[in-house]
């Protein structure tokens, strides 16, 4: 393998036996009033190519406690994973996967004394050396905690509060050596970055449910409030030309050192009301109201009201179909509702300035975005009319229906004249209508003992029309 003829680059960069290790230990217990579960896990996996591997450690704890009318629940999990070999999935010449396609067999990775042949005379990267020298490391830690407290007030009323945390931190370290590979163009370079995302949310609700009138009437209702907030921080630094080999961190790369830091946050506040009623499981009615506010919009435009209504008729529960030998299930359902979409980037309603430039060794201020202070929620109105059926002991089941979706005030990036100094601005523009029919059938054509032959099919149409621009 150390000769200069018929060198096998594919074999030199491959791990023939890539083991996977996984170990888990858990314990659970409890009684009628409380229960718990704890677990620990470890996983290690080598890739099929040299220089790549993955390792993770995880732990979880969950606990439930009931004390009279109060129920406390908590579930927590933490995972740390380390991945090496980030070049494996791209087309860099330093990617060991592509080596066999570019390096000729007449070139070797080693000198006669067994040391690495670098810089490589072929003009291409010696990926065997790079895989054992350069660093492409990603270290991620994530912690998730879900907690709830429920109080049974009585008279069919329950109060429930939940609180959840999601913490995600990622550290990235890249090092390219100064002798061989991409780092040789900069006499070696190093890059380190850390990003942190923290989200917390709370939901508080009152729930009511009651059955009365000889179990003929069922009523349930929910009123609630929820809040979610996210904040993210990122910090990165890079540098070039270390004083000697064996230095990997940015502090030892004094040339062209650069640093970058950023912060962003967003929040969503919502109020909710839901009411349900059914009579003998024949006639079902539903009403929902939401009031959602998003920090992605300017004050005065952040909140939107969204209503929905639904009704269903279980026709097969009627007396005139009770003795039917054909119809097992027949249900008509109709709904009309509104939803909101705030899927735009942060700070789109603000006209912002940048401060990262310099002129004559002095800081400068320059405009970076042209905000729109009146953008608000994109709304979609959805109508559904469907008939569900089951025939011949449910040998044939399916549904047929009509749908129509009317999207209004679409959130779009609208081009601007470049004489303004900006190329685009987010606006509420345009309405779109999507409508069509949907048919779905599942039929059991043959059933003999444990053998059955089923055929399933669906058919759908869609008509899209832009009604306003």
Coordinates of C-alpha atoms in Angstrom, one line a residue:
X1 CA 0.0 0.0 0.0
X2 CA 3.0 2.3 0.4
X3 CA 4.3 1.9 -3.2
X4 CA 3.9 4.4 -6.0
X5 CA 2.1 1.9 -8.3
X6 CA -1.5 0.7 -8.1
X7 CA -2.2 2.6 -4.8
X8 CA -5.8 1.9 -3.7
X9 CA -7.2 5.3 -2.6
X10 CA -10.6 3.8 -2.1
X11 CA -9.3 1.2 0.4
X12 CA -7.0 3.8 2.1
X13 CA -10.0 6.1 2.9
X14 CA -12.5 3.4 3.8
X15 CA -13.3 1.8 7.1
X16 CA -14.0 -1.9 6.3
X17 CA -15.5 -2.7 9.7
X18 CA -17.4 0.4 11.0
X19 CA -18.8 -0.7 14.4
X20 CA -21.9 0.7 16.1
X21 CA -22.1 0.6 19.9
X22 CA -25.3 1.4 21.8
X23 CA -25.9 0.9 25.5
X24 CA -29.0 1.8 27.4
X25 CA -30.0 1.4 31.1
X26 CA -33.4 2.4 32.5
X27 CA -35.5 1.9 35.7
X28 CA -39.2 2.5 36.3
X29 CA -41.5 2.1 39.3
X30 CA -44.3 3.6 41.3
X31 CA -47.7 3.0 42.8
X32 CA -51.2 4.2 42.5
X33 CA -50.2 7.8 43.4
X34 CA -46.9 8.2 41.7
X35 CA -44.6 6.7 39.1
X36 CA -41.2 7.5 37.7
X37 CA -38.8 6.5 34.9
X38 CA -35.1 7.2 34.5
X39 CA -32.8 6.2 31.7
X40 CA -29.2 6.7 30.5
X41 CA -27.9 6.0 27.0
X42 CA -24.6 5.9 25.1
X43 CA -24.1 5.5 21.4
X44 CA -20.9 5.5 19.3
X45 CA -20.7 5.0 15.5
X46 CA -17.8 5.0 13.1
X47 CA -18.5 6.0 9.5
X48 CA -17.5 3.9 6.5
X49 CA -14.9 6.6 5.7
X50 CA -11.9 7.6 7.8
X51 CA -12.1 10.8 9.8
X52 CA -15.8 10.5 10.5
X53 CA -17.6 9.3 13.6
X54 CA -20.5 10.1 15.9
X55 CA -20.8 9.8 19.7
X56 CA -23.8 10.8 22.0
X57 CA -24.7 10.6 25.6
X58 CA -28.3 11.0 26.8
X59 CA -30.3 10.9 30.0
X60 CA -34.0 11.3 30.8
X61 CA -36.1 11.6 34.0
X62 CA -39.9 11.6 34.1
X63 CA -42.2 11.7 37.2
X64 CA -45.9 11.8 37.8
X65 CA -47.5 12.5 41.2
X66 CA -51.2 12.4 42.1
X67 CA -52.3 14.0 45.4
X68 CA -56.0 14.3 45.8
X69 CA -57.3 16.7 43.1
X70 CA -53.8 17.7 42.0
X71 CA -51.7 15.9 39.4
X72 CA -48.1 16.9 38.8
X73 CA -46.1 15.7 35.7
X74 CA -42.6 16.4 34.6
X75 CA -40.5 14.9 31.7
X76 CA -36.9 15.9 31.1
X77 CA -34.3 14.8 28.6
X78 CA -30.7 16.0 27.9
X79 CA -28.6 14.8 24.9
X80 CA -25.0 15.6 23.9
X81 CA -23.8 14.5 20.5
X82 CA -20.4 15.0 18.9
X83 CA -19.9 14.6 15.2
X84 CA -16.6 14.6 13.3
X85 CA -16.2 14.7 9.6
X86 CA -18.4 17.5 8.3
X87 CA -16.9 17.4 4.8
X88 CA -18.3 13.9 4.1
X89 CA -21.5 15.2 2.6
X90 CA -20.2 17.8 0.1
X91 CA -18.0 18.1 -3.0
X92 CA -14.8 19.6 -1.5
X93 CA -11.6 18.1 -2.9
X94 CA -10.9 17.4 0.8
X95 CA -13.8 15.0 0.9
X96 CA -12.5 11.5 1.3
X97 CA -15.5 10.1 -0.6
X98 CA -14.4 11.8 -3.8
X99 CA -10.8 10.9 -3.5
X100 CA -11.1 7.7 -5.6
X101 CA -12.6 9.7 -8.4
X102 CA -9.8 12.3 -8.6
X103 CA -6.5 10.7 -7.5
X104 CA -4.9 8.3 -10.0
X105 CA -3.7 4.9 -8.8
X106 CA -0.1 5.9 -9.8
X107 CA 0.0 8.3 -6.9
X108 CA 0.4 7.3 -3.3
X109 CA -0.4 8.8 0.1
X110 CA 2.9 8.0 1.7
X111 CA 6.7 8.6 1.4
X112 CA 9.0 5.5 1.3
X113 CA 9.6 6.0 5.0
X114 CA 5.9 5.7 5.8
X115 CA 5.3 9.4 6.5
X116 CA 2.6 11.3 4.7
X117 CA 3.4 12.6 1.2
X118 CA 2.6 16.3 1.6
X119 CA 2.3 18.7 -0.1
X120 CA 1.1 16.1 -2.6
X121 CA 2.9 16.4 -6.0
X122 CA -0.3 15.5 -7.9
X123 CA -1.7 18.9 -7.1
X124 CA -4.7 17.4 -5.5
X125 CA -5.4 16.8 -1.8
X126 CA -4.0 13.9 0.1
X127 CA -7.2 13.1 1.9
X128 CA -5.6 10.4 4.0
X129 CA -3.5 13.1 5.7
X130 CA -6.4 15.6 5.9
X131 CA -8.7 13.0 7.6
X132 CA -6.1 12.5 10.3
X133 CA -5.0 16.1 10.7
X134 CA -7.8 18.6 10.0
X135 CA -10.7 19.1 12.3
X136 CA -14.4 19.3 11.3
X137 CA -16.2 19.0 14.6
X138 CA -19.8 19.7 15.7
X139 CA -20.7 19.4 19.4
X140 CA -24.4 19.8 20.1
X141 CA -26.3 19.8 23.4
X142 CA -30.0 19.8 23.7
X143 CA -32.2 19.8 26.8
X144 CA -36.0 19.5 26.7
X145 CA -38.3 19.8 29.7
X146 CA -42.1 19.5 29.8
X147 CA -44.0 20.1 33.0
X148 CA -47.7 20.3 33.9
X149 CA -49.9 20.9 36.9
X150 CA -53.6 19.8 36.8
X151 CA -56.2 20.7 39.4
X152 CA -59.6 19.0 39.3
X153 CA -61.9 21.8 40.6
X154 CA -65.1 19.7 40.3
X155 CA -68.4 20.0 38.5
X156 CA -66.6 18.8 35.4
X157 CA -64.0 21.7 35.5
X158 CA -60.2 21.2 35.4
X159 CA -57.5 23.8 35.4
X160 CA -54.2 22.9 33.7
X161 CA -51.0 24.8 33.4
X162 CA -48.0 23.6 31.3
X163 CA -44.5 24.9 31.1
X164 CA -41.9 23.8 28.6
X165 CA -38.2 24.6 27.9
X166 CA -36.2 23.8 24.8
X167 CA -32.4 24.6 25.0
X168 CA -30.2 23.9 22.0
X169 CA -26.5 24.8 22.0
X170 CA -24.0 24.0 19.1
X171 CA -20.3 24.5 19.1
X172 CA -18.4 24.2 15.7
X173 CA -14.7 23.9 15.3
X174 CA -12.9 23.8 11.9
X175 CA -9.2 23.6 11.5
X176 CA -7.3 23.4 8.1
X177 CA -3.6 22.7 8.3
X178 CA -1.1 25.0 6.6
X179 CA 0.7 22.3 4.6
X180 CA -1.9 20.4 2.6
X181 CA -5.4 21.0 1.4
X182 CA -7.6 24.0 1.5
X183 CA -5.7 25.5 4.4
X184 CA -2.5 25.7 2.5
X185 CA -3.8 28.8 0.5
X186 CA -4.0 30.8 3.8
X187 CA -1.1 29.2 5.6
X188 CA -3.6 27.4 7.8
X189 CA -6.9 28.7 9.2
X190 CA -9.2 28.0 12.1
X191 CA -12.9 28.8 12.7
X192 CA -14.9 28.5 15.9
X193 CA -18.5 29.3 16.4
X194 CA -21.1 28.9 19.1
X195 CA -24.9 29.3 18.7
X196 CA -27.5 29.0 21.4
X197 CA -31.3 28.8 21.0
X198 CA -33.6 29.0 24.1
X199 CA -37.3 28.6 23.8
X200 CA -39.8 28.6 26.6
X201 CA -43.6 28.3 26.5
X202 CA -46.5 28.2 28.8
X203 CA -50.1 27.1 28.3
X204 CA -52.9 27.8 30.8
X205 CA -56.4 26.5 30.3
X206 CA -59.7 25.8 31.9
X207 CA -61.4 22.6 30.6
X208 CA -65.1 21.7 31.1
X209 CA -66.9 18.5 30.1
X210 CA -70.2 17.1 31.2
X211 CA -72.7 14.5 30.1
X212 CA -76.3 14.9 31.0
X213 CA -79.9 14.0 30.0
X214 CA -79.5 10.2 30.2
X215 CA -76.1 10.5 28.4
X216 CA -77.8 12.0 25.4
X217 CA -76.1 15.4 25.6
X218 CA -72.4 16.0 25.7
X219 CA -70.9 19.4 26.2
X220 CA -67.2 20.4 26.5
X221 CA -65.4 23.8 26.4
X222 CA -61.9 25.1 26.8
X223 CA -60.6 28.6 27.4
X224 CA -56.9 29.2 27.4
X225 CA -53.9 31.3 26.9
X226 CA -50.5 30.5 25.6
X227 CA -47.2 32.3 25.3
X228 CA -44.0 31.3 23.5
X229 CA -40.7 33.1 23.4
X230 CA -37.5 32.3 21.6
X231 CA -34.1 34.0 21.8
X232 CA -30.9 33.1 20.0
X233 CA -27.3 34.1 20.3
X234 CA -24.4 33.4 18.1
X235 CA -20.7 34.1 18.3
X236 CA -18.0 33.2 15.8
X237 CA -14.3 33.9 15.1
X238 CA -11.7 33.0 12.5
X239 CA -8.1 33.5 11.8
X240 CA -5.2 32.4 9.6
X241 CA -1.4 31.6 9.7
X242 CA -0.5 30.0 13.0
X243 CA 3.1 30.3 14.3
X244 CA 3.6 26.5 14.0
X245 CA 1.9 23.2 13.5
X246 CA -0.1 21.7 16.4
X247 CA -2.1 24.9 17.0
X248 CA -5.8 24.5 16.5
X249 CA -7.7 27.4 18.2
X250 CA -8.4 30.8 16.8
X251 CA -6.4 32.6 19.5
X252 CA -3.2 31.1 17.9
X253 CA -4.2 32.3 14.4
X254 CA -3.2 36.0 14.5
X255 CA -3.6 36.9 10.8
X256 CA -6.8 38.2 9.4
X257 CA -8.6 37.6 12.6
X258 CA -12.4 38.3 12.4
X259 CA -15.2 38.1 14.9
X260 CA -19.0 38.1 14.5
X261 CA -21.9 38.1 17.0
X262 CA -25.6 38.3 16.7
X263 CA -28.8 38.2 18.7
X264 CA -32.5 37.8 17.8
X265 CA -35.7 37.0 19.6
X266 CA -39.4 36.5 18.8
X267 CA -42.6 35.8 20.7
X268 CA -46.2 34.7 20.1
X269 CA -49.1 35.3 22.5
X270 CA -52.4 33.5 21.9
X271 CA -55.9 33.3 23.4
X272 CA -58.2 30.3 22.7
X273 CA -61.8 29.4 23.2
X274 CA -63.4 26.0 22.1
X275 CA -66.9 24.7 22.5
X276 CA -68.3 21.3 21.5
X277 CA -71.8 19.8 21.7
X278 CA -73.2 16.5 20.5
X279 CA -76.6 14.9 20.8
X280 CA -76.9 11.2 20.9
X281 CA -73.7 11.1 18.9
X282 CA -75.8 12.0 15.9
X283 CA -75.4 15.7 15.7
X284 CA -72.1 17.3 16.5
X285 CA -71.2 21.0 16.6
X286 CA -67.9 22.7 17.1
X287 CA -66.8 26.3 17.5
X288 CA -63.2 27.6 17.9
X289 CA -61.8 31.1 18.3
X290 CA -58.2 32.1 18.4
X291 CA -56.6 35.5 18.9
X292 CA -52.9 35.3 17.9
X293 CA -50.2 38.0 18.3
X294 CA -46.8 37.8 16.8
X295 CA -43.8 40.0 17.4
X296 CA -42.9 39.7 13.7
X297 CA -45.4 42.5 13.0
X298 CA -45.5 46.1 14.2
X299 CA -47.5 47.3 17.2
X300 CA -51.1 47.7 16.1
X301 CA -50.9 45.0 13.5
X302 CA -49.6 42.1 15.6
X303 CA -53.0 40.4 16.6
X304 CA -55.4 38.6 14.4
X305 CA -58.7 36.9 15.1
X306 CA -59.5 33.5 13.6
X307 CA -62.8 31.6 13.8
X308 CA -63.8 28.2 12.8
X309 CA -67.1 26.3 12.8
X310 CA -67.8 22.6 12.3
X311 CA -70.8 20.3 12.1
X312 CA -71.3 16.6 11.6
X313 CA -74.3 14.4 11.1
X314 CA -73.9 10.6 11.8
X315 CA -76.7 9.5 9.5
X316 CA -76.0 5.8 10.1
X317 CA -77.1 6.4 13.8
X318 CA -80.6 7.4 12.7
X319 CA -83.4 4.9 13.3
X320 CA -84.3 4.6 9.6
X321 CA -80.8 3.1 9.0
X322 CA -80.6 1.0 12.1
X323 CA -81.6 -2.2 10.3
X324 CA -79.8 -1.5 7.1
X325 CA -77.8 -4.5 5.7
X326 CA -75.9 -2.3 3.3
X327 CA -74.9 0.9 5.2
X328 CA -72.6 0.4 8.2
X329 CA -71.4 4.0 8.5
X330 CA -72.6 7.2 6.8
X331 CA -71.5 10.6 8.0
X332 CA -71.8 14.0 6.6
X333 CA -69.3 16.7 7.9
X334 CA -68.9 20.3 7.1
X335 CA -66.4 22.9 8.4
X336 CA -65.4 26.5 7.7
X337 CA -62.5 28.1 9.4
X338 CA -59.7 30.7 9.3
X339 CA -56.0 30.3 10.0
X340 CA -53.2 32.8 10.1
X341 CA -49.7 32.7 8.8
X342 CA -46.8 34.8 10.1
X343 CA -44.0 33.0 8.2
X344 CA -41.7 35.8 7.5
X345 CA -38.2 36.7 8.6
X346 CA -37.7 38.7 11.8
X347 CA -37.7 42.6 11.7
X348 CA -39.3 42.8 8.3
X349 CA -41.6 45.7 9.6
X350 CA -38.6 47.8 10.6
X351 CA -36.3 50.0 8.5
X352 CA -32.9 49.0 9.9
X353 CA -29.3 50.2 9.7
X354 CA -26.1 48.3 9.7
X355 CA -22.9 49.1 11.6
X356 CA -20.4 46.5 10.5
X357 CA -18.7 48.5 7.8
X358 CA -15.7 50.8 8.0
X359 CA -14.3 53.7 6.0
X360 CA -10.9 55.1 6.5
X361 CA -10.5 53.0 9.7
X362 CA -13.7 54.5 11.1
X363 CA -17.1 52.9 11.7
X364 CA -19.9 53.7 9.4
X365 CA -23.7 53.5 9.5
X366 CA -25.7 52.4 6.4
X367 CA -29.3 51.4 5.7
X368 CA -29.8 47.6 5.3
X369 CA -33.5 47.1 5.0
X370 CA -36.7 49.0 3.9
X371 CA -39.3 48.0 6.4
X372 CA -43.1 47.9 6.1
X373 CA -44.8 49.0 9.3
X374 CA -48.3 47.9 8.2
X375 CA -47.7 44.2 7.2
X376 CA -49.9 41.8 9.2
X377 CA -51.2 38.2 9.2
X378 CA -51.8 36.3 6.0
X379 CA -55.2 34.6 6.3
X380 CA -56.6 31.5 4.8
X381 CA -60.3 30.6 4.8
X382 CA -61.0 26.9 4.3
X383 CA -64.3 25.2 3.5
X384 CA -64.8 21.4 3.6
X385 CA -67.9 19.4 2.7
X386 CA -67.4 15.6 2.9
X387 CA -69.4 12.4 3.1
X388 CA -67.8 9.4 4.7
X389 CA -69.3 5.9 4.2
X390 CA -68.8 2.2 5.1
X391 CA -70.8 -0.4 3.2
X392 CA -71.3 -4.2 3.3
X393 CA -69.9 -4.8 6.8
X394 CA -67.2 -2.2 6.0
X395 CA -65.9 -4.1 3.0
X396 CA -66.1 -0.8 1.2
X397 CA -65.1 2.3 3.0
X398 CA -64.2 5.8 1.7
X399 CA -65.2 9.4 1.4
X400 CA -66.1 12.0 -1.2
X401 CA -66.0 15.7 -0.8
X402 CA -65.3 19.2 -1.9
X403 CA -62.8 21.7 -0.6
X404 CA -62.1 25.4 -1.1
X405 CA -59.3 27.4 0.3
X406 CA -59.2 31.2 -0.1
X407 CA -55.8 32.7 0.9
X408 CA -55.9 36.4 1.4
X409 CA -53.2 39.1 2.0
X410 CA -50.4 36.8 1.0
X411 CA -47.0 37.6 2.6
X412 CA -44.7 38.1 -0.3
X413 CA -41.4 39.7 -1.1
X414 CA -42.2 42.4 -3.6
X415 CA -39.5 43.8 -6.0
X416 CA -38.7 47.5 -5.6
X417 CA -37.0 49.9 -8.0
X418 CA -33.3 49.7 -7.4
X419 CA -33.2 53.6 -7.3
X420 CA -34.6 53.3 -3.8
X421 CA -31.4 51.5 -2.8
X422 CA -33.3 48.3 -2.0
X423 CA -34.4 45.4 -4.1
X424 CA -37.5 44.2 -2.3
X425 CA -40.0 44.7 0.6
X426 CA -42.3 42.3 2.3
X427 CA -46.0 43.2 1.7
X428 CA -49.5 41.8 2.0
X429 CA -50.3 41.3 -1.6
X430 CA -52.6 39.1 -3.6
X431 CA -55.4 36.5 -3.0
X432 CA -55.3 32.9 -4.2
X433 CA -58.2 30.4 -4.4
X434 CA -57.6 26.6 -4.4
X435 CA -60.5 24.3 -4.8
X436 CA -61.4 20.8 -6.0
X437 CA -62.9 17.5 -5.1
X438 CA -61.4 14.4 -3.3
X439 CA -62.5 10.8 -3.6
X440 CA -61.0 8.0 -1.6
X441 CA -62.1 4.3 -1.6
X442 CA -60.7 1.2 0.1
X443 CA -62.4 -2.1 -0.9
X444 CA -61.9 -5.7 0.3
X445 CA -62.7 -7.6 -2.9
X446 CA -61.9 -11.1 -1.5
X447 CA -61.7 -12.5 2.0
X448 CA -61.2 -16.2 2.6
X449 CA -60.1 -17.2 6.1
X450 CA -56.8 -15.3 6.8
X451 CA -56.5 -14.3 3.2
X452 CA -57.8 -11.0 1.9
X453 CA -57.4 -9.0 -1.3
X454 CA -57.8 -5.2 -0.9
X455 CA -57.8 -2.4 -3.5
X456 CA -57.3 1.2 -2.5
X457 CA -57.5 4.3 -4.7
X458 CA -58.0 8.0 -4.5
X459 CA -58.8 10.8 -7.0
X460 CA -58.4 14.5 -6.5
X461 CA -58.6 17.6 -8.6
X462 CA -57.2 21.1 -7.8
X463 CA -57.9 24.4 -9.5
X464 CA -55.7 27.3 -8.6
X465 CA -56.6 30.9 -9.4
X466 CA -54.9 34.1 -8.5
X467 CA -57.8 36.5 -7.9
X468 CA -55.9 39.6 -6.9
X469 CA -52.4 41.0 -7.3

